[in-house]
PDB file of C-alpha atoms and ligand atoms in Angstrom:
ATOM      1  CA  MET T   1      -0.206   0.235   0.053  1.00  0.00           C
ATOM      2  CA  GLN T   2       1.277   3.596  -1.137  1.00  0.00           C
ATOM      3  CA  LEU T   3       2.015   6.594   1.452  1.00  0.00           C
ATOM      4  CA  ARG T   4       0.633  10.020   0.681  1.00  0.00           C
ATOM      5  CA  ARG T   5       2.481  11.447   3.950  1.00  0.00           C
ATOM      6  CA  ALA T   6       5.739  11.469   5.821  1.00  0.00           C
ATOM      7  CA  ALA T   7       5.366   8.629   8.169  1.00  0.00           C
ATOM      8  CA  ARG T   8       8.283   9.657  11.118  1.00  0.00           C
ATOM      9  CA  VAL T   9       7.087   6.838  13.451  1.00  0.00           C
ATOM     10  CA  ILE T  10       9.280   5.600  16.523  1.00  0.00           C
ATOM     11  CA  LEU T  11       7.922   2.477  18.529  1.00  0.00           C
ATOM     12  CA  VAL T  12       8.128   2.035  22.066  1.00  0.00           C
ATOM     13  CA  GLY T  13       7.883  -0.971  24.035  1.00  0.00           C
ATOM     14  CA  ALA T  14       9.339  -3.452  26.902  1.00  0.00           C
ATOM     15  CA  PRO T  15      12.278  -5.270  25.616  1.00  0.00           C
ATOM     16  CA  GLY T  16      10.551  -8.105  23.285  1.00  0.00           C
ATOM     17  CA  VAL T  17       7.081  -6.413  23.033  1.00  0.00           C
ATOM     18  CA  GLY T  18       7.676  -7.179  18.850  1.00  0.00           C
ATOM     19  CA  LYS T  19       9.162  -4.143  17.907  1.00  0.00           C
ATOM     20  CA  GLY T  20      11.540  -5.897  15.490  1.00  0.00           C
ATOM     21  CA  THR T  21       8.546  -7.758  14.189  1.00  0.00           C
ATOM     22  CA  GLN T  22       5.390  -4.345  14.066  1.00  0.00           C
ATOM     23  CA  SER T  23       8.416  -2.895  11.811  1.00  0.00           C
ATOM     24  CA  GLU T  24       8.758  -6.475   9.781  1.00  0.00           C
ATOM     25  CA  ARG T  25       4.950  -6.333   9.308  1.00  0.00           C
ATOM     26  CA  LEU T  26       5.179  -2.289   8.542  1.00  0.00           C
ATOM     27  CA  LEU T  27       7.704  -2.346   6.504  1.00  0.00           C
ATOM     28  CA  GLN T  28       6.225  -4.861   3.561  1.00  0.00           C
ATOM     29  CA  ARG T  29       2.952  -3.324   3.895  1.00  0.00           C
ATOM     30  CA  PHE T  30       4.640  -0.305   3.420  1.00  0.00           C
ATOM     31  CA  PRO T  31       7.207  -0.838   1.293  1.00  0.00           C
ATOM     32  CA  GLN T  32       7.917   2.564   1.282  1.00  0.00           C
ATOM     33  CA  LEU T  33       9.282   2.216   4.959  1.00  0.00           C
ATOM     34  CA  GLN T  34      11.802   1.344   5.657  1.00  0.00           C
ATOM     35  CA  SER T  35      13.514   1.361   9.421  1.00  0.00           C
ATOM     36  CA  ILE T  36      16.437   1.783  11.954  1.00  0.00           C
ATOM     37  CA  SER T  37      16.569  -0.378  14.765  1.00  0.00           C
ATOM     38  CA  THR T  38      19.793   1.104  17.902  1.00  0.00           C
ATOM     39  CA  GLY T  39      19.971  -1.980  19.255  1.00  0.00           C
ATOM     40  CA  ASP T  40      20.401  -4.245  15.695  1.00  0.00           C
ATOM     41  CA  LEU T  41      22.645  -1.144  14.674  1.00  0.00           C
ATOM     42  CA  LEU T  42      24.770  -1.741  18.463  1.00  0.00           C
ATOM     43  CA  ARG T  43      25.057  -5.109  17.910  1.00  0.00           C
ATOM     44  CA  HIS T  44      26.397  -4.242  13.891  1.00  0.00           C
ATOM     45  CA  ASN T  45      29.482  -2.693  15.444  1.00  0.00           C
ATOM     46  CA  VAL T  46      29.500  -4.904  19.237  1.00  0.00           C
ATOM     47  CA  LYS T  47      30.576  -7.623  15.900  1.00  0.00           C
ATOM     48  CA  THR T  48      33.124  -5.885  14.225  1.00  0.00           C
ATOM     49  CA  ARG T  49      35.486  -4.654  16.859  1.00  0.00           C
ATOM     50  CA  THR T  50      33.850  -0.317  16.153  1.00  0.00           C
ATOM     51  CA  PRO T  51      35.557   2.218  18.924  1.00  0.00           C
ATOM     52  CA  LEU T  52      31.390   2.497  19.746  1.00  0.00           C
ATOM     53  CA  GLY T  53      30.950  -0.943  19.403  1.00  0.00           C
ATOM     54  CA  ILE T  54      33.132  -1.788  22.342  1.00  0.00           C
ATOM     55  CA  MET T  55      32.322   1.204  24.091  1.00  0.00           C
ATOM     56  CA  ALA T  56      28.654   0.029  24.419  1.00  0.00           C
ATOM     57  CA  GLU T  57      29.167  -4.219  24.281  1.00  0.00           C
ATOM     58  CA  ASN T  58      28.991  -4.128  28.794  1.00  0.00           C
ATOM     59  CA  THR T  59      26.158  -1.132  28.658  1.00  0.00           C
ATOM     60  CA  ILE T  60      24.055  -4.189  26.037  1.00  0.00           C
ATOM     61  CA  LYS T  61      25.424  -7.628  27.786  1.00  0.00           C
ATOM     62  CA  THR T  62      24.495  -6.540  30.939  1.00  0.00           C
ATOM     63  CA  GLY T  63      21.332  -4.773  30.436  1.00  0.00           C
ATOM     64  CA  GLY T  64      21.741  -0.916  31.011  1.00  0.00           C
ATOM     65  CA  LEU T  65      21.790   2.347  28.763  1.00  0.00           C
ATOM     66  CA  VAL T  66      24.173   3.504  25.577  1.00  0.00           C
ATOM     67  CA  ALA T  67      25.379   6.362  26.734  1.00  0.00           C
ATOM     68  CA  ASP T  68      22.869   9.317  25.206  1.00  0.00           C
ATOM     69  CA  ASP T  69      25.754  10.346  23.352  1.00  0.00           C
ATOM     70  CA  LEU T  70      26.481   8.015  21.697  1.00  0.00           C
ATOM     71  CA  MET T  71      23.392   6.651  21.089  1.00  0.00           C
ATOM     72  CA  LEU T  72      22.929  10.737  18.543  1.00  0.00           C
ATOM     73  CA  ARG T  73      26.475   9.793  17.182  1.00  0.00           C
ATOM     74  CA  LEU T  74      24.359   6.402  15.894  1.00  0.00           C
ATOM     75  CA  ILE T  75      20.917   7.736  14.786  1.00  0.00           C
ATOM     76  CA  SER T  76      22.192  10.718  13.884  1.00  0.00           C
ATOM     77  CA  GLY T  77      24.349   9.098  11.956  1.00  0.00           C
ATOM     78  CA  GLU T  78      22.510   6.039   9.995  1.00  0.00           C
ATOM     79  CA  LEU T  79      20.248   8.999   9.863  1.00  0.00           C
ATOM     80  CA  ARG T  80      22.244  11.550   7.054  1.00  0.00           C
ATOM     81  CA  THR T  81      23.531   8.552   5.634  1.00  0.00           C
ATOM     82  CA  ARG T  82      20.123   7.615   4.436  1.00  0.00           C
ATOM     83  CA  GLY T  83      19.523  10.673   3.421  1.00  0.00           C
ATOM     84  CA  TRP T  84      16.212  11.383   5.737  1.00  0.00           C
ATOM     85  CA  LEU T  85      17.033  14.533   6.839  1.00  0.00           C
ATOM     86  CA  GLY T  86      17.054  16.440   4.324  1.00  0.00           C
ATOM     87  CA  GLY T  87      19.080  19.824   2.719  1.00  0.00           C
ATOM     88  CA  ASP T  88      22.031  20.199   4.489  1.00  0.00           C
ATOM     89  CA  GLY T  89      21.203  17.163   6.593  1.00  0.00           C
ATOM     90  CA  PRO T  90      21.766  17.214  10.803  1.00  0.00           C
ATOM     91  CA  VAL T  91      21.620  19.582  12.800  1.00  0.00           C
ATOM     92  CA  MET T  92      25.004  18.380  13.650  1.00  0.00           C
ATOM     93  CA  THR T  93      28.253  18.844  13.154  1.00  0.00           C
ATOM     94  CA  LEU T  94      29.877  15.363  11.985  1.00  0.00           C
ATOM     95  CA  ALA T  95      33.522  15.175  10.303  1.00  0.00           C
ATOM     96  CA  SER T  96      33.587  12.011   9.431  1.00  0.00           C
ATOM     97  CA  GLU T  97      30.758  10.164   7.829  1.00  0.00           C
ATOM     98  CA  ALA T  98      29.168   7.235  10.149  1.00  0.00           C
ATOM     99  CA  THR T  99      28.293   4.183  11.499  1.00  0.00           C
ATOM    100  CA  THR T 100      26.266   2.564   9.450  1.00  0.00           C
ATOM    101  CA  ALA T 101      25.238  -1.180   8.977  1.00  0.00           C
ATOM    102  CA  THR T 102      27.594  -1.656   7.298  1.00  0.00           C
ATOM    103  CA  GLY T 103      30.277  -0.465   9.288  1.00  0.00           C
ATOM    104  CA  SER T 104      31.721   1.834   6.402  1.00  0.00           C
ATOM    105  CA  ARG T 105      33.358   4.474   9.149  1.00  0.00           C
ATOM    106  CA  ASP T 106      36.848   3.735   9.292  1.00  0.00           C
ATOM    107  CA  ALA T 107      37.659   2.856  13.193  1.00  0.00           C
ATOM    108  CA  ASP T 108      39.752   5.391  14.533  1.00  0.00           C
ATOM    109  CA  ASP T 109      37.426   8.345  12.422  1.00  0.00           C
ATOM    110  CA  PHE T 110      35.662   8.047  16.198  1.00  0.00           C
ATOM    111  CA  GLY T 111      37.481  10.153  18.640  1.00  0.00           C
ATOM    112  CA  ALA T 112      37.510  12.596  16.846  1.00  0.00           C
ATOM    113  CA  TRP T 113      33.834  13.025  15.790  1.00  0.00           C
ATOM    114  CA  PRO T 114      33.083  16.849  16.409  1.00  0.00           C
ATOM    115  CA  LEU T 115      29.505  17.057  18.124  1.00  0.00           C
ATOM    116  CA  THR T 116      27.355  19.985  17.887  1.00  0.00           C
ATOM    117  CA  ALA T 117      24.190  20.533  18.626  1.00  0.00           C
ATOM    118  CA  HIS T 118      22.270  23.545  16.926  1.00  0.00           C
ATOM    119  CA  ALA T 119      18.407  24.243  18.676  1.00  0.00           C
ATOM    120  CA  GLY T 120      15.740  23.618  16.240  1.00  0.00           C
ATOM    121  CA  ALA T 121      15.404  21.188  13.341  1.00  0.00           C
ATOM    122  CA  PRO T 122      14.832  21.924   9.690  1.00  0.00           C
ATOM    123  CA  ALA T 123      11.573  21.884   7.927  1.00  0.00           C
ATOM    124  CA  PRO T 124      11.393  17.440   7.331  1.00  0.00           C
ATOM    125  CA  SER T 125      10.570  16.290   4.383  1.00  0.00           C
ATOM    126  CA  ASP T 126       6.752  15.254   3.804  1.00  0.00           C
ATOM    127  CA  ASP T 127       7.498  13.351   0.990  1.00  0.00           C
ATOM    128  CA  PRO T 128       6.487  10.202   1.663  1.00  0.00           C
ATOM    129  CA  SER T 129       9.354   8.293   0.543  1.00  0.00           C
ATOM    130  CA  ALA T 130      10.806  10.096   3.570  1.00  0.00           C
ATOM    131  CA  SER T 131       8.885   7.804   5.570  1.00  0.00           C
ATOM    132  CA  PHE T 132      10.873   5.819   8.530  1.00  0.00           C
ATOM    133  CA  ILE T 133      10.732   3.470  11.768  1.00  0.00           C
ATOM    134  CA  LEU T 134      12.175   3.430  14.828  1.00  0.00           C
ATOM    135  CA  ASP T 135      12.929   1.009  16.663  1.00  0.00           C
ATOM    136  CA  GLY T 136      14.365   1.747  19.867  1.00  0.00           C
ATOM    137  CA  TYR T 137      15.451   5.242  19.809  1.00  0.00           C
ATOM    138  CA  PRO T 138      15.068   7.598  21.555  1.00  0.00           C
ATOM    139  CA  ARG T 139      14.342   5.121  24.753  1.00  0.00           C
ATOM    140  CA  THR T 140      14.076   8.476  27.246  1.00  0.00           C
ATOM    141  CA  ALA T 141      13.170  11.808  27.238  1.00  0.00           C
ATOM    142  CA  ALA T 142      16.490  13.162  26.866  1.00  0.00           C
ATOM    143  CA  GLN T 143      17.244  11.628  23.970  1.00  0.00           C
ATOM    144  CA  ALA T 144      13.623  12.767  22.553  1.00  0.00           C
ATOM    145  CA  THR T 145      14.285  15.754  23.584  1.00  0.00           C
ATOM    146  CA  THR T 146      17.417  15.638  21.564  1.00  0.00           C
ATOM    147  CA  LEU T 147      15.605  13.546  18.243  1.00  0.00           C
ATOM    148  CA  ASP T 148      13.082  17.543  17.823  1.00  0.00           C
ATOM    149  CA  ASP T 149      15.939  18.777  17.504  1.00  0.00           C
ATOM    150  CA  ILE T 150      16.950  16.400  14.743  1.00  0.00           C
ATOM    151  CA  ILE T 151      14.371  14.840  12.924  1.00  0.00           C
ATOM    152  CA  PRO T 152      10.445  15.670  13.965  1.00  0.00           C
ATOM    153  CA  ILE T 153       8.365  12.365  14.693  1.00  0.00           C
ATOM    154  CA  ASN T 154       4.867  12.540  13.742  1.00  0.00           C
ATOM    155  CA  LEU T 155       3.933   8.890  15.593  1.00  0.00           C
ATOM    156  CA  ALA T 156       5.096   7.885  18.599  1.00  0.00           C
ATOM    157  CA  VAL T 157       3.884   3.732  19.405  1.00  0.00           C
ATOM    158  CA  SER T 158       3.717   2.840  22.835  1.00  0.00           C
ATOM    159  CA  ILE T 159       3.029  -1.210  21.944  1.00  0.00           C
ATOM    160  CA  LYS T 160       2.140  -3.427  25.285  1.00  0.00           C
ATOM    161  CA  THR T 161       1.943  -6.303  26.622  1.00  0.00           C
ATOM    162  CA  PRO T 162       2.030  -8.017  29.622  1.00  0.00           C
ATOM    163  CA  PHE T 163       5.029  -8.890  31.372  1.00  0.00           C
ATOM    164  CA  SER T 164       4.214 -12.509  31.928  1.00  0.00           C
ATOM    165  CA  VAL T 165       4.016 -13.123  28.218  1.00  0.00           C
ATOM    166  CA  ILE T 166       6.924 -11.261  26.773  1.00  0.00           C
ATOM    167  CA  LEU T 167       9.473 -12.996  28.887  1.00  0.00           C
ATOM    168  CA  GLU T 168       8.079 -16.751  27.390  1.00  0.00           C
ATOM    169  CA  ARG T 169       8.827 -15.599  24.358  1.00  0.00           C
ATOM    170  CA  ILE T 170      12.492 -13.901  24.966  1.00  0.00           C
ATOM    171  CA  ALA T 171      13.991 -17.897  25.414  1.00  0.00           C
ATOM    172  CA  GLY T 172      12.607 -18.672  22.112  1.00  0.00           C
ATOM    173  CA  ARG T 173      13.705 -15.214  19.953  1.00  0.00           C
ATOM    174  CA  TRP T 174      15.757 -16.091  17.271  1.00  0.00           C
ATOM    175  CA  VAL T 175      18.021 -14.057  15.123  1.00  0.00           C
ATOM    176  CA  HIS T 176      19.263 -13.513  11.303  1.00  0.00           C
ATOM    177  CA  GLU T 177      22.296 -11.506  12.593  1.00  0.00           C
ATOM    178  CA  PRO T 178      23.141  -9.233   9.341  1.00  0.00           C
ATOM    179  CA  SER T 179      18.726  -8.286   8.498  1.00  0.00           C
ATOM    180  CA  GLY T 180      17.266  -8.524  11.826  1.00  0.00           C
ATOM    181  CA  ARG T 181      14.945 -10.840  11.140  1.00  0.00           C
ATOM    182  CA  VAL T 182      13.426 -12.335  14.592  1.00  0.00           C
ATOM    183  CA  TYR T 183      12.115 -15.483  14.712  1.00  0.00           C
ATOM    184  CA  ASN T 184      10.564 -17.955  17.873  1.00  0.00           C
ATOM    185  CA  THR T 185      10.755 -20.864  17.884  1.00  0.00           C
ATOM    186  CA  THR T 186       6.572 -21.715  18.825  1.00  0.00           C
ATOM    187  CA  PHE T 187       5.495 -18.431  17.270  1.00  0.00           C
ATOM    188  CA  ASN T 188       6.926 -17.960  14.021  1.00  0.00           C
ATOM    189  CA  ALA T 189       9.014 -20.577  13.219  1.00  0.00           C
ATOM    190  CA  PRO T 190      11.561 -20.264  10.169  1.00  0.00           C
ATOM    191  CA  ARG T 191      10.803 -23.296   7.172  1.00  0.00           C
ATOM    192  CA  VAL T 192      13.596 -24.613   8.044  1.00  0.00           C
ATOM    193  CA  PRO T 193      15.567 -24.899  12.080  1.00  0.00           C
ATOM    194  CA  GLY T 194      18.087 -22.471  12.495  1.00  0.00           C
ATOM    195  CA  ARG T 195      18.364 -20.659   9.075  1.00  0.00           C
ATOM    196  CA  ASP T 196      16.965 -18.261   7.545  1.00  0.00           C
ATOM    197  CA  ASP T 197      13.682 -17.872   5.649  1.00  0.00           C
ATOM    198  CA  VAL T 198      15.921 -15.974   2.923  1.00  0.00           C
ATOM    199  CA  THR T 199      19.300 -16.281   2.937  1.00  0.00           C
ATOM    200  CA  GLY T 200      19.197 -19.680   5.283  1.00  0.00           C
ATOM    201  CA  GLU T 201      22.725 -18.566   6.451  1.00  0.00           C
ATOM    202  CA  ALA T 202      22.587 -19.486  10.055  1.00  0.00           C
ATOM    203  CA  LEU T 203      19.887 -18.513  13.146  1.00  0.00           C
ATOM    204  CA  VAL T 204      21.561 -16.875  16.624  1.00  0.00           C
ATOM    205  CA  GLN T 205      20.055 -16.583  20.053  1.00  0.00           C
ATOM    206  CA  ARG T 206      21.255 -12.629  22.052  1.00  0.00           C
ATOM    207  CA  PRO T 207      23.429 -12.898  24.202  1.00  0.00           C
ATOM    208  CA  ASP T 208      21.423 -10.687  26.683  1.00  0.00           C
ATOM    209  CA  ASP T 209      18.406 -12.610  26.016  1.00  0.00           C
ATOM    210  CA  THR T 210      18.979 -14.967  29.563  1.00  0.00           C
ATOM    211  CA  GLU T 211      16.469 -14.148  31.545  1.00  0.00           C
ATOM    212  CA  GLU T 212      18.442 -12.149  35.196  1.00  0.00           C
ATOM    213  CA  VAL T 213      19.738  -9.554  31.484  1.00  0.00           C
ATOM    214  CA  TYR T 214      15.948  -9.653  30.639  1.00  0.00           C
ATOM    215  CA  ARG T 215      14.936  -9.005  33.550  1.00  0.00           C
ATOM    216  CA  ALA T 216      17.241  -5.923  33.805  1.00  0.00           C
ATOM    217  CA  ARG T 217      16.426  -5.057  30.443  1.00  0.00           C
ATOM    218  CA  PHE T 218      12.383  -4.807  31.688  1.00  0.00           C
ATOM    219  CA  ARG T 219      13.864  -3.277  35.046  1.00  0.00           C
ATOM    220  CA  ARG T 220      15.180  -0.512  32.906  1.00  0.00           C
ATOM    221  CA  PHE T 221      12.227   0.439  30.656  1.00  0.00           C
ATOM    222  CA  GLN T 222      10.628   0.248  33.899  1.00  0.00           C
ATOM    223  CA  GLU T 223      12.114   3.720  34.307  1.00  0.00           C
ATOM    224  CA  THR T 224      12.485   5.123  31.427  1.00  0.00           C
ATOM    225  CA  SER T 225       8.983   5.110  29.622  1.00  0.00           C
ATOM    226  CA  GLU T 226       6.818   7.004  31.402  1.00  0.00           C
ATOM    227  CA  PRO T 227       8.289   9.692  31.170  1.00  0.00           C
ATOM    228  CA  LEU T 228       9.654   9.000  27.481  1.00  0.00           C
ATOM    229  CA  LEU T 229       5.880   8.419  26.493  1.00  0.00           C
ATOM    230  CA  GLU T 230       4.822  11.985  28.328  1.00  0.00           C
ATOM    231  CA  HIS T 231       6.672  13.825  25.867  1.00  0.00           C
ATOM    232  CA  TYR T 232       4.758  12.636  23.234  1.00  0.00           C
ATOM    233  CA  ALA T 233       1.749  12.309  24.387  1.00  0.00           C
ATOM    234  CA  SER T 234       1.823  15.984  24.833  1.00  0.00           C
ATOM    235  CA  LYS T 235       3.112  16.592  21.699  1.00  0.00           C
ATOM    236  CA  GLY T 236      -0.534  15.293  20.418  1.00  0.00           C
ATOM    237  CA  VAL T 237       1.301  11.919  18.312  1.00  0.00           C
ATOM    238  CA  LEU T 238       0.738   9.521  20.946  1.00  0.00           C
ATOM    239  CA  LEU T 239      -1.178   5.959  20.445  1.00  0.00           C
ATOM    240  CA  GLU T 240      -1.028   3.100  22.481  1.00  0.00           C
ATOM    241  CA  VAL T 241      -1.333   0.051  20.793  1.00  0.00           C
ATOM    242  CA  GLU T 242      -2.509  -2.856  23.784  1.00  0.00           C
ATOM    243  CA  GLY T 243      -2.636  -6.540  22.947  1.00  0.00           C
ATOM    244  CA  LEU T 244      -1.762 -10.152  23.697  1.00  0.00           C
ATOM    245  CA  SER T 245       0.269 -11.084  20.686  1.00  0.00           C
ATOM    246  CA  SER T 246       1.674  -9.640  17.739  1.00  0.00           C
ATOM    247  CA  ASP T 247      -1.242 -10.758  15.686  1.00  0.00           C
ATOM    248  CA  GLU T 248      -3.615  -8.794  17.727  1.00  0.00           C
ATOM    249  CA  ILE T 249      -1.363  -6.026  17.468  1.00  0.00           C
ATOM    250  CA  SER T 250      -0.883  -4.969  13.711  1.00  0.00           C
ATOM    251  CA  PRO T 251      -3.887  -4.877  12.692  1.00  0.00           C
ATOM    252  CA  LYS T 252      -4.395  -1.913  14.937  1.00  0.00           C
ATOM    253  CA  LEU T 253      -1.386  -0.819  13.684  1.00  0.00           C
ATOM    254  CA  TYR T 254      -2.140  -0.487  10.305  1.00  0.00           C
ATOM    255  CA  ARG T 255      -5.604   0.785  10.580  1.00  0.00           C
ATOM    256  CA  GLU T 256      -3.678   3.965  11.697  1.00  0.00           C
ATOM    257  CA  PHE T 257      -0.853   4.025   9.928  1.00  0.00           C
ATOM    258  CA  GLU T 258      -3.425   4.228   6.272  1.00  0.00           C
ATOM    259  CA  LYS T 259      -5.751   6.453   8.429  1.00  0.00           C
ATOM    260  CA  ARG T 260      -2.936   9.013   9.538  1.00  0.00           C
ATOM    261  CA  PHE T 261      -0.451   8.662   6.409  1.00  0.00           C
ATOM    262  CA  VAL T 262      -2.905   7.062   3.808  1.00  0.00           C
ATOM    263  CA  GLY T 263      -6.302   8.185   3.352  1.00  0.00           C
TER     264      GLY T 263
HETATM  265  P1  AP5 Z   1      17.240  -3.431  21.189  1.00  0.00           P
HETATM  266  O1  AP5 Z   1      17.611  -4.696  20.139  1.00  0.00           O
HETATM  267  O2  AP5 Z   1      15.966  -2.960  20.880  1.00  0.00           O
HETATM  268  O3  AP5 Z   1      15.838  -4.519  22.080  1.00  0.00           O
HETATM  269  P2  AP5 Z   1      14.943  -3.995  23.373  1.00  0.00           P
HETATM  270  O4  AP5 Z   1      14.516  -2.988  23.651  1.00  0.00           O
HETATM  271  O5  AP5 Z   1      15.139  -4.518  24.244  1.00  0.00           O
HETATM  272  O6  AP5 Z   1      13.681  -4.840  22.448  1.00  0.00           O
HETATM  273  P3  AP5 Z   1      13.575  -6.046  21.250  1.00  0.00           P
HETATM  274  O7  AP5 Z   1      14.315  -6.514  19.926  1.00  0.00           O
HETATM  275  O8  AP5 Z   1      14.373  -7.255  22.634  1.00  0.00           O
HETATM  276  O9  AP5 Z   1      12.468  -7.137  21.700  1.00  0.00           O
HETATM  277  P4  AP5 Z   1      10.841  -6.150  20.813  1.00  0.00           P
HETATM  278  O10 AP5 Z   1      10.390  -5.425  21.114  1.00  0.00           O
HETATM  279  O11 AP5 Z   1      12.079  -5.566  18.784  1.00  0.00           O
HETATM  280  O12 AP5 Z   1      10.476  -7.793  20.127  1.00  0.00           O
HETATM  281  P5  AP5 Z   1      10.723  -8.836  19.085  1.00  0.00           P
HETATM  282  O13 AP5 Z   1      10.131  -8.086  17.472  1.00  0.00           O
HETATM  283  O14 AP5 Z   1      12.135  -9.298  19.047  1.00  0.00           O
HETATM  284  O15 AP5 Z   1      18.279  -3.226  22.302  1.00  0.00           O
HETATM  285  C1  AP5 Z   1      19.275  -4.224  23.545  1.00  0.00           C
HETATM  286  C2  AP5 Z   1      20.379  -3.344  23.597  1.00  0.00           C
HETATM  287  O16 AP5 Z   1      20.244  -2.390  22.879  1.00  0.00           O
HETATM  288  C3  AP5 Z   1      19.788  -2.467  25.020  1.00  0.00           C
HETATM  289  O17 AP5 Z   1      19.496  -3.363  26.113  1.00  0.00           O
HETATM  290  C4  AP5 Z   1      19.714  -1.429  25.406  1.00  0.00           C
HETATM  291  O18 AP5 Z   1      21.372  -1.336  25.935  1.00  0.00           O
HETATM  292  C5  AP5 Z   1      20.191  -0.316  23.808  1.00  0.00           C
HETATM  293  N1  AP5 Z   1      20.258   0.563  22.539  1.00  0.00           N
HETATM  294  C6  AP5 Z   1      19.463  -0.090  22.193  1.00  0.00           C
HETATM  295  N2  AP5 Z   1      18.436   1.155  21.864  1.00  0.00           N
HETATM  296  C7  AP5 Z   1      19.157   2.218  22.860  1.00  0.00           C
HETATM  297  C8  AP5 Z   1      19.408   3.125  23.714  1.00  0.00           C
HETATM  298  N3  AP5 Z   1      18.310   4.025  22.060  1.00  0.00           N
HETATM  299  N4  AP5 Z   1      19.927   4.123  24.177  1.00  0.00           N
HETATM  300  C9  AP5 Z   1      20.457   3.649  24.982  1.00  0.00           C
HETATM  301  N5  AP5 Z   1      20.669   1.950  24.583  1.00  0.00           N
HETATM  302  C10 AP5 Z   1      19.674   1.484  23.662  1.00  0.00           C
HETATM  303  O19 AP5 Z   1       9.734  -9.996  19.507  1.00  0.00           O
HETATM  304  C11 AP5 Z   1      10.404 -10.825  20.881  1.00  0.00           C
HETATM  305  C12 AP5 Z   1      10.262 -12.361  20.744  1.00  0.00           C
HETATM  306  O20 AP5 Z   1       8.693 -11.954  20.655  1.00  0.00           O
HETATM  307  C13 AP5 Z   1      10.701 -12.923  19.260  1.00  0.00           C
HETATM  308  O21 AP5 Z   1      11.555 -13.782  19.642  1.00  0.00           O
HETATM  309  C14 AP5 Z   1       8.970 -13.192  18.736  1.00  0.00           C
HETATM  310  O22 AP5 Z   1       9.274 -13.576  17.249  1.00  0.00           O
HETATM  311  C15 AP5 Z   1       8.426 -13.297  19.275  1.00  0.00           C
HETATM  312  N6  AP5 Z   1       7.222 -12.603  18.963  1.00  0.00           N
HETATM  313  C16 AP5 Z   1       6.306 -11.671  18.423  1.00  0.00           C
HETATM  314  N7  AP5 Z   1       5.698 -11.394  19.083  1.00  0.00           N
HETATM  315  C17 AP5 Z   1       4.902 -12.533  18.986  1.00  0.00           C
HETATM  316  C18 AP5 Z   1       3.507 -12.958  19.922  1.00  0.00           C
HETATM  317  N8  AP5 Z   1       2.227 -13.034  19.160  1.00  0.00           N
HETATM  318  N9  AP5 Z   1       3.583 -14.398  20.141  1.00  0.00           N
HETATM  319  C19 AP5 Z   1       4.624 -15.356  19.963  1.00  0.00           C
HETATM  320  N10 AP5 Z   1       5.806 -14.288  20.438  1.00  0.00           N
HETATM  321  C20 AP5 Z   1       5.831 -13.211  19.619  1.00  0.00           C
HETATM  322 MG1   MG Z   2      14.026  -5.593  18.437  1.00  0.00          MG
END
């Protein structure tokens, strides 16, 4: 289905609530959308041993939140690389190429990045081809305020599912690291066990999906999500979607996207 207006969407929800799953489905239904998962980007940086990845690794392993300044570098670099910031681009000055999912940036550049945030975002493009979903950013009110200065969001979706339901899913999650495609041994099993449906490559389990680390991630979410959601509620762009499963949530999301960005 074709979008008529640019969708600049963030997904907020507890770890394992299905942000990645919903992003994939939305991308299939609305092909103009693209998505960025900060978790996937971080894991890529850890794997390829970029300076940012090395700095973030321990925080991710223990279920903490990566520092705001690192996240800002990561996300603004990615937005710029994808050309979504319009005009001369971002409100930050980055001396070198940004970190990308393909890890093209030279590791030594990292320390040299001057970082200057200016107040006030440039007007974003309303072209539907500049539509995106941010999965996992912002995660704190402070990150949301920073993002406002880079690019204004026009829909913040809060996905809600009970804790007990989510906890069960985490143990069954398998991911295809290069693409971020997510499977679950009970709910969305790959056609061949342990193999990605599209490439046939091996699936892996995430090191932060142990119960102990999961609980730490969940606690962190509880501490930070309320002020984050208030930030978007006060701007009139918050949408809360509840459900016991992704199958219950997806149709609600499709309807909202159609209402806001198609009709
Ligand atoms: P990130 O990778 O974003 O992890 P998260 O927020 O903890 O979320 P998840 O990816 O675990 O879950 P999801 O909601 O995408 O669920 P999914 O679709 O996979 O972040 C990882 C770390 O990076 C953070 O802990 C932090 O350290 C750092 N980080 C990232 N962003 C940051 C930021 N902005 N600031 C600071 N630090 C940051 O679904 C889960 C499972 O459930 C899957 O197996 C799926 O198949 C299954 N499932 C989905 N729907 C259903 C269903 N209906 N029934 C059964 N199973 C289902
Ligand atoms: Mg995810």
